[in-house]
mmCIF file of C-alpha atoms in Angstrom:
data_model
loop_
_atom_site.group_PDB
_atom_site.id
_atom_site.type_symbol
_atom_site.label_atom_id
_atom_site.label_comp_id
_atom_site.label_asym_id
_atom_site.label_seq_id
_atom_site.Cartn_x
_atom_site.Cartn_y
_atom_site.Cartn_z
ATOM 1 C CA MET A 1 90.455 -212.285 -98.335
ATOM 2 C CA PRO A 2 91.637 -213.996 -95.070
ATOM 3 C CA PRO A 3 93.152 -211.773 -92.328
ATOM 4 C CA PRO A 4 96.957 -211.256 -92.410
ATOM 5 C CA ALA A 5 98.922 -213.744 -90.265
ATOM 6 C CA PRO A 6 100.033 -212.591 -86.844
ATOM 7 C CA PRO A 7 103.540 -213.096 -85.465
ATOM 8 C CA ALA A 8 103.918 -216.705 -84.938
ATOM 9 C CA SER A 9 105.576 -219.008 -82.293
ATOM 10 C CA ALA A 10 107.071 -221.802 -84.266
ATOM 11 C CA GLN A 11 110.015 -223.243 -82.555
ATOM 12 C CA GLY A 12 111.564 -225.979 -84.806
ATOM 13 C CA LEU A 13 110.219 -224.744 -87.905
ATOM 14 C CA SER A 14 112.429 -223.165 -90.541
ATOM 15 C CA ASP A 15 111.381 -219.952 -92.254
ATOM 16 C CA GLU A 16 110.495 -221.942 -95.354
ATOM 17 C CA HIS A 17 108.331 -224.332 -93.410
ATOM 18 C CA LEU A 18 106.658 -221.462 -91.570
ATOM 19 C CA HIS A 19 105.973 -219.664 -94.713
ATOM 20 C CA ALA A 20 104.361 -222.867 -96.287
ATOM 21 C CA GLU A 21 102.287 -223.502 -93.140
ATOM 22 C CA GLU A 22 100.956 -219.869 -93.089
ATOM 23 C CA LYS A 23 100.112 -220.076 -96.767
ATOM 24 C CA TRP A 24 98.135 -223.275 -96.086
ATOM 25 C CA LEU A 25 96.395 -221.670 -93.095
ATOM 26 C CA SER A 26 95.446 -218.588 -95.291
ATOM 27 C CA GLU A 27 93.743 -220.947 -97.899
ATOM 28 C CA TRP A 28 92.076 -222.939 -95.236
ATOM 29 C CA ILE A 29 90.635 -219.725 -93.534
ATOM 30 C CA GLN A 30 89.506 -218.441 -97.148
ATOM 31 C CA ALA A 31 87.777 -221.673 -97.769
ATOM 32 C CA ALA A 32 86.027 -221.670 -94.325
ATOM 33 C CA ASN A 33 84.910 -218.071 -94.856
ATOM 34 C CA SER A 34 83.260 -219.059 -98.245
ATOM 35 C CA MET A 35 80.609 -221.212 -96.228
ATOM 36 C CA ASP A 36 80.939 -223.526 -99.143
ATOM 37 C CA TRP A 37 81.833 -227.180 -98.081
ATOM 38 C CA SER A 38 82.852 -227.950 -101.635
ATOM 39 C CA GLN A 39 85.808 -225.522 -101.333
ATOM 40 C CA TRP A 40 86.573 -226.522 -97.739
ATOM 41 C CA GLU A 41 86.436 -230.352 -97.959
ATOM 42 C CA ARG A 42 89.789 -230.861 -99.573
ATOM 43 C CA PHE A 43 91.432 -229.581 -96.380
ATOM 44 C CA TRP A 44 89.954 -232.431 -94.211
ATOM 45 C CA ASP A 45 91.408 -236.111 -93.924
ATOM 46 C CA ASP A 46 88.684 -238.759 -94.431
ATOM 47 C CA ASP A 47 89.209 -239.825 -90.706
ATOM 48 C CA ALA A 48 89.244 -236.378 -89.218
ATOM 49 C CA PHE A 49 87.218 -235.230 -86.263
ATOM 50 C CA LEU A 50 85.535 -232.061 -85.267
ATOM 51 C CA GLN A 51 84.594 -231.026 -81.669
ATOM 52 C CA PHE A 52 83.227 -227.712 -80.277
ATOM 53 C CA CYS A 53 84.013 -227.317 -76.624
ATOM 54 C CA ASP A 54 82.235 -229.938 -74.657
ATOM 55 C CA THR A 55 79.753 -231.016 -77.515
ATOM 56 C CA PRO A 56 79.963 -234.396 -78.824
ATOM 57 C CA LYS A 57 82.843 -235.207 -81.168
ATOM 58 C CA LEU A 58 82.014 -235.746 -84.846
ATOM 59 C CA GLU A 59 84.255 -238.313 -86.544
ATOM 60 C CA GLY A 60 84.808 -238.813 -90.329
ATOM 61 C CA ARG A 61 84.619 -236.337 -93.145
ATOM 62 C CA ASP A 62 81.097 -237.359 -94.065
ATOM 63 C CA ALA A 63 79.686 -236.442 -90.571
ATOM 64 C CA ILE A 64 81.793 -233.235 -90.594
ATOM 65 C CA ALA A 65 80.291 -232.350 -94.038
ATOM 66 C CA ARG A 66 76.692 -232.694 -92.777
ATOM 67 C CA HIS A 67 77.395 -230.566 -89.836
ATOM 68 C CA TRP A 68 78.892 -227.764 -91.743
ATOM 69 C CA ARG A 69 76.229 -227.763 -94.502
ATOM 70 C CA ASP A 70 73.542 -227.582 -91.819
ATOM 71 C CA ARG A 71 75.493 -224.907 -89.896
ATOM 72 C CA PHE A 72 76.149 -222.796 -93.003
ATOM 73 C CA SER A 73 72.533 -223.045 -94.032
ATOM 74 C CA TYR A 74 71.492 -220.692 -91.331
ATOM 75 C CA LEU A 75 74.312 -218.287 -91.568
ATOM 76 C CA ASP A 76 74.355 -215.057 -93.678
ATOM 77 C CA ARG A 77 77.998 -214.649 -92.667
ATOM 78 C CA PHE A 78 80.938 -216.542 -91.146
ATOM 79 C CA GLU A 79 84.214 -214.682 -91.188
ATOM 80 C CA HIS A 80 87.602 -214.816 -89.476
ATOM 81 C CA THR A 81 88.110 -211.011 -89.071
ATOM 82 C CA ARG A 82 91.447 -211.264 -87.268
ATOM 83 C CA ILE A 83 93.894 -213.878 -86.154
ATOM 84 C CA LEU A 84 95.304 -212.775 -82.829
ATOM 85 C CA ARG A 85 98.034 -215.383 -82.202
ATOM 86 C CA ARG A 86 99.294 -218.469 -83.624
ATOM 87 C CA SER A 87 101.578 -221.211 -82.042
ATOM 88 C CA PHE A 88 102.930 -224.170 -83.656
ATOM 89 C CA ASP A 89 103.495 -227.414 -81.593
ATOM 90 C CA VAL A 90 105.583 -229.336 -83.907
ATOM 91 C CA THR A 91 106.075 -232.372 -81.702
ATOM 92 C CA SER A 92 102.455 -232.781 -81.041
ATOM 93 C CA GLU A 93 101.419 -231.793 -84.505
ATOM 94 C CA LEU A 94 99.091 -229.031 -83.366
ATOM 95 C CA ILE A 95 98.524 -225.391 -84.331
ATOM 96 C CA TYR A 96 96.947 -223.269 -81.606
ATOM 97 C CA GLN A 97 95.180 -220.296 -83.216
ATOM 98 C CA THR A 98 93.534 -217.582 -81.402
ATOM 99 C CA GLU A 99 91.039 -215.675 -83.555
ATOM 100 C CA LEU A 100 88.249 -213.084 -83.770
ATOM 101 C CA LEU A 101 85.105 -214.504 -85.645
ATOM 102 C CA ASN A 102 82.072 -212.623 -87.040
ATOM 103 C CA TYR A 103 78.734 -214.283 -87.427
ATOM 104 C CA ARG A 104 75.516 -213.118 -88.907
ATOM 105 C CA ILE A 105 72.305 -215.177 -88.670
ATOM 106 C CA LYS A 106 69.838 -215.470 -91.520
ATOM 107 C CA GLY A 107 66.414 -213.993 -90.699
ATOM 108 C CA ASP A 108 67.683 -211.953 -87.808
ATOM 109 C CA PRO A 109 65.621 -208.755 -88.063
ATOM 110 C CA LYS A 110 68.256 -206.597 -86.426
ATOM 111 C CA ALA A 111 71.067 -208.004 -88.848
ATOM 112 C CA ARG A 112 73.352 -208.193 -85.851
ATOM 113 C CA ASP A 113 77.047 -208.751 -86.300
ATOM 114 C CA ILE A 114 78.093 -211.194 -83.625
ATOM 115 C CA GLU A 115 81.733 -211.102 -82.688
ATOM 116 C CA VAL A 116 83.349 -214.024 -80.772
ATOM 117 C CA HIS A 117 86.855 -214.616 -79.511
ATOM 118 C CA ALA A 118 87.840 -218.235 -80.228
ATOM 119 C CA LEU A 119 90.745 -220.654 -79.771
ATOM 120 C CA ALA A 120 91.145 -223.146 -82.499
ATOM 121 C CA VAL A 121 93.463 -226.338 -82.201
ATOM 122 C CA ILE A 122 94.290 -227.620 -85.651
ATOM 123 C CA HIS A 123 95.630 -231.091 -85.640
ATOM 124 C CA LYS A 124 97.981 -231.209 -88.680
ATOM 125 C CA LYS A 125 101.363 -232.437 -89.412
ATOM 126 C CA VAL A 126 103.915 -229.965 -90.928
ATOM 127 C CA GLY A 127 103.779 -230.167 -94.571
ATOM 128 C CA SER A 128 100.358 -232.071 -94.710
ATOM 129 C CA ASP A 129 97.573 -230.672 -96.998
ATOM 130 C CA THR A 130 94.847 -231.924 -94.467
ATOM 131 C CA VAL A 131 93.872 -231.919 -90.913
ATOM 132 C CA THR A 132 93.199 -234.997 -88.890
ATOM 133 C CA GLY A 133 91.089 -232.994 -86.290
ATOM 134 C CA PHE A 134 89.761 -229.660 -85.276
ATOM 135 C CA GLU A 135 88.867 -228.336 -81.935
ATOM 136 C CA ALA A 136 87.063 -224.887 -81.280
ATOM 137 C CA TYR A 137 86.640 -223.285 -77.971
ATOM 138 C CA PHE A 138 84.413 -220.278 -77.588
ATOM 139 C CA ASP A 139 81.180 -219.109 -75.918
ATOM 140 C CA GLN A 140 78.335 -220.109 -78.368
ATOM 141 C CA GLN A 141 75.703 -218.452 -76.360
ATOM 142 C CA PRO A 142 75.837 -215.160 -78.248
ATOM 143 C CA ILE A 143 75.096 -217.020 -81.449
ATOM 144 C CA VAL A 144 72.491 -219.405 -79.879
ATOM 145 C CA GLU A 145 70.633 -216.257 -78.633
ATOM 146 C CA VAL A 146 70.156 -215.164 -82.141
ATOM 147 C CA VAL A 147 68.589 -218.379 -83.300
ATOM 148 C CA GLN A 148 66.052 -217.400 -86.006
ATOM 149 C CA VAL A 149 62.701 -216.700 -84.160
ATOM 150 C CA SER A 150 59.495 -215.919 -85.719
ATOM 151 C CA ALA A 151 56.936 -214.927 -83.176
ATOM 152 C CA PRO A 152 54.165 -212.428 -84.610
ATOM 153 C CA GLY A 153 51.838 -211.439 -81.849
ATOM 154 C CA LEU A 154 54.039 -212.197 -79.022
ATOM 155 C CA THR A 155 55.679 -209.649 -76.663
ATOM 156 C CA GLN A 156 59.368 -209.695 -75.969
ATOM 157 C CA ASP A 157 58.549 -210.843 -72.483
ATOM 158 C CA GLN A 158 56.441 -213.743 -73.834
ATOM 159 C CA ILE A 159 59.217 -214.665 -76.252
ATOM 160 C CA GLN A 160 61.720 -214.818 -73.462
ATOM 161 C CA ALA A 161 59.455 -217.096 -71.199
ATOM 162 C CA GLU A 162 58.750 -219.340 -74.178
ATOM 163 C CA ARG A 163 62.415 -219.589 -75.004
ATOM 164 C CA ILE A 164 63.186 -220.439 -71.485
ATOM 165 C CA TRP A 165 60.580 -223.175 -71.392
ATOM 166 C CA LEU A 166 61.905 -224.620 -74.657
ATOM 167 C CA ASP A 167 65.603 -224.498 -73.432
ATOM 168 C CA ARG A 168 64.446 -226.454 -70.267
ATOM 169 C CA PHE A 169 62.489 -228.821 -72.250
ATOM 170 C CA MET A 170 65.350 -229.575 -74.473
ATOM 171 C CA GLN A 171 67.777 -230.010 -71.661
ATOM 172 C CA ASP A 172 65.608 -232.487 -70.162
ATOM 173 C CA THR A 173 65.100 -234.263 -73.442
ATOM 174 C CA ASP A 174 68.810 -234.586 -73.798
ATOM 175 C CA SER A 175 69.240 -235.931 -70.315
ATOM 176 C CA LEU A 176 67.758 -239.330 -71.603
ATOM 177 C CA ASP A 177 65.971 -239.587 -68.207
ATOM 178 C CA TRP A 178 62.186 -239.805 -68.564
ATOM 179 C CA SER A 179 61.809 -238.850 -64.786
ATOM 180 C CA ARG A 180 63.057 -235.350 -65.849
ATOM 181 C CA TRP A 181 61.446 -235.238 -69.281
ATOM 182 C CA GLY A 182 57.951 -236.548 -68.125
ATOM 183 C CA LYS A 183 57.124 -233.215 -66.290
ATOM 184 C CA TRP A 184 56.607 -231.448 -69.445
ATOM 185 C CA TRP A 185 53.871 -233.553 -70.882
ATOM 186 C CA ALA A 186 50.091 -233.413 -70.223
ATOM 187 C CA ASP A 187 48.387 -236.501 -69.203
ATOM 188 C CA ASP A 188 46.497 -236.679 -72.590
ATOM 189 C CA ALA A 189 49.449 -235.709 -74.707
ATOM 190 C CA PHE A 190 50.440 -237.568 -77.751
ATOM 191 C CA ILE A 191 53.707 -238.089 -79.612
ATOM 192 C CA GLN A 192 54.137 -239.109 -83.274
ATOM 193 C CA PHE A 193 57.148 -239.711 -85.453
ATOM 194 C CA GLY A 194 56.528 -239.123 -89.078
ATOM 195 C CA ASN A 195 54.005 -241.468 -90.410
ATOM 196 C CA THR A 196 54.395 -244.053 -87.606
ATOM 197 C CA PRO A 197 51.206 -244.625 -85.377
ATOM 198 C CA LYS A 198 50.391 -241.909 -82.885
ATOM 199 C CA ILE A 199 50.946 -242.840 -79.155
ATOM 200 C CA GLU A 200 48.432 -241.226 -76.860
ATOM 201 C CA GLY A 201 48.572 -240.646 -73.130
ATOM 202 C CA LYS A 202 51.562 -239.815 -71.021
ATOM 203 C CA GLU A 203 51.766 -243.426 -69.607
ATOM 204 C CA SER A 204 51.902 -244.834 -73.060
ATOM 205 C CA ILE A 205 54.493 -242.328 -74.168
ATOM 206 C CA GLN A 206 56.633 -243.220 -71.163
ATOM 207 C CA LYS A 207 56.356 -246.881 -71.987
ATOM 208 C CA TYR A 208 57.511 -246.167 -75.565
ATOM 209 C CA MET A 209 60.268 -243.671 -74.873
ATOM 210 C CA GLU A 210 62.031 -245.295 -71.929
ATOM 211 C CA PRO A 211 63.391 -248.150 -74.043
ATOM 212 C CA GLN A 212 64.255 -245.732 -76.891
ATOM 213 C CA LEU A 213 66.296 -243.455 -74.634
ATOM 214 C CA GLY A 214 67.819 -246.465 -73.047
ATOM 215 C CA ILE A 215 69.667 -247.517 -76.276
ATOM 216 C CA LEU A 216 71.360 -244.077 -76.436
ATOM 217 C CA GLU A 217 74.505 -243.215 -74.854
ATOM 218 C CA LEU A 218 74.021 -239.493 -75.799
ATOM 219 C CA MET A 219 71.551 -237.196 -77.439
ATOM 220 C CA TYR A 220 72.130 -233.509 -78.225
ATOM 221 C CA HIS A 221 69.942 -230.967 -79.899
ATOM 222 C CA GLU A 222 71.335 -227.967 -81.528
ATOM 223 C CA VAL A 223 68.226 -225.563 -82.350
ATOM 224 C CA THR A 224 68.487 -223.524 -85.466
ATOM 225 C CA ARG A 225 64.972 -221.990 -86.002
ATOM 226 C CA ILE A 226 61.885 -221.456 -84.000
ATOM 227 C CA SER A 227 58.468 -220.274 -85.334
ATOM 228 C CA PHE A 228 55.465 -219.629 -83.193
ATOM 229 C CA ASP A 229 51.836 -220.119 -84.559
ATOM 230 C CA VAL A 230 50.134 -218.525 -81.762
ATOM 231 C CA PRO A 231 46.526 -219.001 -82.975
ATOM 232 C CA LEU A 232 46.901 -222.744 -83.461
ATOM 233 C CA GLY A 233 49.102 -223.234 -80.272
ATOM 234 C CA LEU A 234 52.039 -224.622 -82.197
ATOM 235 C CA ILE A 235 55.870 -224.151 -82.088
ATOM 236 C CA TYR A 236 57.932 -225.314 -85.104
ATOM 237 C CA GLN A 237 61.570 -226.003 -84.098
ATOM 238 C CA THR A 238 64.338 -227.123 -86.494
ATOM 239 C CA THR A 239 67.309 -228.787 -84.873
ATOM 240 C CA ILE A 240 70.350 -230.648 -85.608
ATOM 241 C CA ILE A 241 70.584 -233.742 -83.338
ATOM 242 C CA THR A 242 73.650 -235.725 -82.496
ATOM 243 C CA TYR A 243 73.267 -239.213 -81.232
ATOM 244 C CA LYS A 244 75.589 -241.928 -79.842
ATOM 245 C CA VAL A 245 74.494 -245.491 -79.597
ATOM 246 C CA LYS A 246 75.305 -247.590 -76.365
ATOM 247 C CA GLY A 247 77.543 -250.374 -77.183
ATOM 248 C CA ASP A 248 78.999 -248.937 -80.289
ATOM 249 C CA LEU A 249 82.669 -249.701 -79.867
ATOM 250 C CA GLN A 250 83.433 -247.111 -82.715
ATOM 251 C CA GLY A 251 81.882 -244.405 -80.668
ATOM 252 C CA ARG A 252 80.209 -242.741 -83.825
ATOM 253 C CA SER A 253 78.437 -239.474 -83.450
ATOM 254 C CA ILE A 254 75.471 -239.461 -85.705
ATOM 255 C CA GLN A 255 74.095 -236.165 -86.792
ATOM 256 C CA VAL A 256 70.471 -235.962 -88.242
ATOM 257 C CA PRO A 257 68.462 -232.797 -88.926
ATOM 258 C CA GLY A 258 64.955 -232.755 -87.739
ATOM 259 C CA LEU A 259 61.839 -230.822 -87.294
ATOM 260 C CA ALA A 260 59.576 -231.012 -84.182
ATOM 261 C CA VAL A 261 56.093 -229.542 -83.941
ATOM 262 C CA ILE A 262 55.332 -228.770 -80.245
ATOM 263 C CA HIS A 263 51.626 -228.438 -79.361
ATOM 264 C CA LYS A 264 51.668 -225.974 -76.546
ATOM 265 C CA GLN A 265 49.703 -222.751 -75.878
ATOM 266 C CA VAL A 266 51.746 -219.710 -74.918
ATOM 267 C CA GLY A 267 52.236 -219.519 -71.116
ATOM 268 C CA GLU A 268 51.257 -223.104 -70.537
ATOM 269 C CA ASN A 269 53.848 -225.365 -68.905
ATOM 270 C CA VAL A 270 53.102 -228.678 -70.429
ATOM 271 C CA LEU A 271 52.660 -229.737 -74.098
ATOM 272 C CA LYS A 272 49.671 -231.533 -75.412
ATOM 273 C CA GLY A 273 51.405 -233.041 -78.459
ATOM 274 C CA PHE A 274 54.883 -233.545 -79.928
ATOM 275 C CA GLU A 275 55.363 -234.409 -83.717
ATOM 276 C CA VAL A 276 58.887 -235.370 -84.824
ATOM 277 C CA TYR A 277 59.975 -235.430 -88.491
ATOM 278 C CA ILE A 278 63.360 -237.060 -88.824
ATOM 279 C CA ASP A 279 65.234 -239.822 -90.583
ATOM 280 C CA ARG A 280 65.598 -242.412 -88.059
ATOM 281 C CA GLU A 281 67.447 -244.831 -90.318
ATOM 282 C CA PRO A 282 71.110 -243.664 -89.631
ATOM 283 C CA VAL A 283 70.402 -244.431 -85.783
ATOM 284 C CA ALA A 284 68.641 -247.477 -86.378
ATOM 285 C CA ALA A 285 71.472 -248.908 -88.589
ATOM 286 C CA VAL A 286 74.078 -248.501 -85.762
ATOM 287 C CA VAL A 287 71.631 -250.085 -83.321
ATOM 288 C CA LYS A 288 71.363 -252.905 -85.556
ATOM 289 C CA GLU A 289 75.113 -253.263 -85.940
ATOM 290 C CA VAL A 290 75.559 -253.390 -82.211
ATOM 291 C CA LEU A 291 72.790 -255.919 -81.764
ATOM 292 C CA GLU A 292 74.402 -258.277 -84.239
ATOM 293 C CA GLY A 293 77.758 -257.699 -82.636
ATOM 294 C CA ARG A 294 79.269 -255.725 -85.605
ATOM 295 C CA GLY A 295 79.772 -252.523 -83.735
ATOM 296 C CA ALA A 296 83.449 -252.803 -83.410
ATOM 297 C CA GLU A 297 84.013 -253.133 -87.224
#
């Protein structure tokens, strides 16, 4: 059951309208807590957007569906345990909701309950059955810190050091700046995307990657799982990657799940190889539209 509604600030709403809106919000929260997109999707407009703090905005119900399905896949629990405050801005068609959320991550050996205070901004017209936008503001670090990590044979200090390396590597990846990213690669490293030809040597990787990075306005990795194979010197990392393409007048955020295999020994500062398994077609399709002048459709 969703938590009981708190006293609400609802200037301009009749008691009847307020009761109807709180009933809708109760059903919205119950569907969200189910972690079942098939229950929640009816509350979202086809052209709705979703944005978490300063992360890229996702636009359209299909993109939002992919995000939530991926997000729910690594959660054991997602629950609104308490609604602390609710304010209706009827003129701007906004609902501000301060809430206490509870998360539990699949595979967490400590089965920790993570409590987070959050502010949600729900873009919804009074009487409407769907939202046109949803903003969420909260500190995601307590959740990120409990990313599923499998590291048999590593000490806690080693795991912490490797996590720091991975965080910095991903930050420089997302910078789209080879002058930052290049320092993490050995001179004889290789990169390979799926079944495309392997590119060998740091200079060749730079020549290949700089044009690829140049077509992007934004790239952002959200890591969901990390597994270390210490004997083989491999790190398996699953992510949800958000892209935006330069020149796309629609400003679309493209989300794609991916798996990277990083060839790096524990304690080393550079990688020897980088395998990427991802569907590149969604990005390629938008790039093609932009090049053909159809990015504004």
